[in-house]
Short mmCIF file of C-alpha atoms in Angstrom, two decimals:
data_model
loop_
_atom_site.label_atom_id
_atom_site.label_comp_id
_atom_site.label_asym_id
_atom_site.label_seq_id
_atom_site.Cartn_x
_atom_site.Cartn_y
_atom_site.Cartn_z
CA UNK A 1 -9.99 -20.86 8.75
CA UNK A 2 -8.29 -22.07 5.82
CA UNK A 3 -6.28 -25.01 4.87
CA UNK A 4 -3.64 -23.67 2.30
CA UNK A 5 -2.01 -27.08 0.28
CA UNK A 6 1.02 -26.58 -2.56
CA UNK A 7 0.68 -28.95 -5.41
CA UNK A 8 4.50 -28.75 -7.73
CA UNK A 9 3.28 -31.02 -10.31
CA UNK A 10 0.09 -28.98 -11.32
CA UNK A 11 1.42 -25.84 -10.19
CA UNK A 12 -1.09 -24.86 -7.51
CA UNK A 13 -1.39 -23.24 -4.66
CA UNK A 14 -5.24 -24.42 -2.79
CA UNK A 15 -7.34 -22.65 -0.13
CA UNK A 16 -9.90 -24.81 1.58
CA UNK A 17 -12.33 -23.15 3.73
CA UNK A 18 -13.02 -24.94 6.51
CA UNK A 19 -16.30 -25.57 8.56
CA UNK A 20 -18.57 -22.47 8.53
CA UNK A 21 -16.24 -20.72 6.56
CA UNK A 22 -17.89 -21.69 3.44
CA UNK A 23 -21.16 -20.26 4.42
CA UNK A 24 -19.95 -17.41 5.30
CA UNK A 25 -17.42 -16.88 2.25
CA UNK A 26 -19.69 -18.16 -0.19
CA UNK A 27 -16.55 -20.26 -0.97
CA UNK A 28 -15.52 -23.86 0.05
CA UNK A 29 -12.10 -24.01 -2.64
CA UNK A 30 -9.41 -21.18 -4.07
CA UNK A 31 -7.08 -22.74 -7.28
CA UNK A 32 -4.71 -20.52 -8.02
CA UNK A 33 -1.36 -20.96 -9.77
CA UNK A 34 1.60 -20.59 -8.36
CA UNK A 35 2.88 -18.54 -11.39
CA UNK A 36 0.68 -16.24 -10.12
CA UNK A 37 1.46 -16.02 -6.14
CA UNK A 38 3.90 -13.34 -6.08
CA UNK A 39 4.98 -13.87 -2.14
CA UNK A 40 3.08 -14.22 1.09
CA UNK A 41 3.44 -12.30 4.47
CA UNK A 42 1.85 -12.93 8.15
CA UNK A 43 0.33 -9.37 8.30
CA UNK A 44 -2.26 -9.21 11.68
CA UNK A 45 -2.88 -5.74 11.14
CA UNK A 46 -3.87 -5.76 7.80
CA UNK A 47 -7.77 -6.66 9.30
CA UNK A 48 -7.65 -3.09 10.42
CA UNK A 49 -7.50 -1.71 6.86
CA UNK A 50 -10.52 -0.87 5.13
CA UNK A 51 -11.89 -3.86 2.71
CA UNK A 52 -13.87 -1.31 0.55
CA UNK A 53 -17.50 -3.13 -0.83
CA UNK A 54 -18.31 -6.08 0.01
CA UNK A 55 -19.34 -8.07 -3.16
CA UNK A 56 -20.42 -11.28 -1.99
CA UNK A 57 -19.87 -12.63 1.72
CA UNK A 58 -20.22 -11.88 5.38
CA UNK A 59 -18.71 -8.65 7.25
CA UNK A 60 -18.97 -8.23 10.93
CA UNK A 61 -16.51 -5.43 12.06
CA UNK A 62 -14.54 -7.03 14.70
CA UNK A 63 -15.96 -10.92 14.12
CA UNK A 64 -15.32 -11.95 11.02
CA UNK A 65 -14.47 -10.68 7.39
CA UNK A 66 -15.43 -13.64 4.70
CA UNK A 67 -15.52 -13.23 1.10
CA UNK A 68 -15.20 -10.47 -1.92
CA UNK A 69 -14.40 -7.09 -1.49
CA UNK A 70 -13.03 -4.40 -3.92
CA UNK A 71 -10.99 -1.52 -3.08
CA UNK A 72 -9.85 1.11 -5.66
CA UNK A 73 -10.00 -1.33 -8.34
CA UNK A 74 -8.24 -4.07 -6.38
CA UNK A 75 -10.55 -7.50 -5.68
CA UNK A 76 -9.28 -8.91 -2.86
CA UNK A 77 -10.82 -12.80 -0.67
CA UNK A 78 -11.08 -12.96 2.87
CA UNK A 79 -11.57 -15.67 5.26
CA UNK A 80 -11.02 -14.36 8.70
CA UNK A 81 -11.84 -14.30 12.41
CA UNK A 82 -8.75 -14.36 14.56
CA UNK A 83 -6.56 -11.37 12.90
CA UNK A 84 -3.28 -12.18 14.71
CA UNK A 85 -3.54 -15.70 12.34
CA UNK A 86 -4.25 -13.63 9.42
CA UNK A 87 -1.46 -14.07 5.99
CA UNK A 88 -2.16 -11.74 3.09
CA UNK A 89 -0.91 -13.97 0.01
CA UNK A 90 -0.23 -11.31 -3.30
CA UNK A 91 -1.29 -12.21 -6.69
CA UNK A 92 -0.41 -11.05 -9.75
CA UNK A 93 -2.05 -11.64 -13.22
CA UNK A 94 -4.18 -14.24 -11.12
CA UNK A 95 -7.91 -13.32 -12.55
CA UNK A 96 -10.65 -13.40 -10.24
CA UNK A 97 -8.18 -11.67 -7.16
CA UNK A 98 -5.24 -9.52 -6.48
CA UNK A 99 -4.57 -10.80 -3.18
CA UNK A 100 -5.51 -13.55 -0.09
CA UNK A 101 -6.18 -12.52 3.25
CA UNK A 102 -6.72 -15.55 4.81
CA UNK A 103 -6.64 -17.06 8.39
CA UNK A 104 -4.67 -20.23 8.95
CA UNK A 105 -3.48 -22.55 12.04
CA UNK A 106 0.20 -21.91 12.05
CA UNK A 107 1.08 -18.14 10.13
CA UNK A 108 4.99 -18.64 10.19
CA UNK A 109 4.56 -22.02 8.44
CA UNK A 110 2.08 -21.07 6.13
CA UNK A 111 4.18 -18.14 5.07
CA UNK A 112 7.26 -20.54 4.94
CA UNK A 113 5.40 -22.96 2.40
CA UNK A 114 4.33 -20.54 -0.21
CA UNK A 115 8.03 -18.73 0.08
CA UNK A 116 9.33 -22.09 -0.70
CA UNK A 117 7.16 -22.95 -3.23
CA UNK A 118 7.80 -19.73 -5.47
CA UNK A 119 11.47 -19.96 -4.88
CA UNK A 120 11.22 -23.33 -6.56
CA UNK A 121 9.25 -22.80 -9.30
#
């Protein structure tokens, strides 16, 4: 699961893996800016589209999907277990990923914060 945090003053929107997570991501921290977050959406479903190669992390179909993948050119992070808490965060520009599919506590909130915090940029 991940902890998603919005910092205004530097601009950034931060992932922290939580627990096991790391291990199995290969990744305890995502920085990206918000200039870069192009909108957010609480998308269960999207676990049952194909990730394409894993390049670094842990895929078990059906228990949990943690870490790189790329997909007809498109590199994408994922840190999840329970796909109905699942938000798929796009990126543009951002570098290392086009988008987020990350699992979180509370979806609707989650999604709520990062709408907010783009509006208000």
């Amino acid at each position: 699961m991940a902890l998603i945090s919005v910092d205004r003053e530097r601009g950034l929107l931060t992932a922290e893996l939580q627990g096991l997570d790391k291990l199995w991501a290969l990744k305890s921290r995502l920085e990206i800016p918000l200039a870069h977050v192009r909108g957010a959406t609480h998308d269960p479903g999207m676990a049952r589209e194909p990730k394409g190669i894993r390049t670094g992390g842990t895929y078990v179909p059906g228990v949990i999907t943690a870490g790189r993948f790329r997909r007809d050119g498109e590199r994408s992070f994922w840190d999840v277990k329970n796909p109905d808490k699942a938000v798929v965060i796009e990126l543009a520009d951002a570098g290392a990923y086009d988008r987020l599919v990350l699992e979180v506590d509370d979806p609707r909130a989650t999604v709520a914060l990062i709408e907010q915090a783009i509006a208000h940029r």
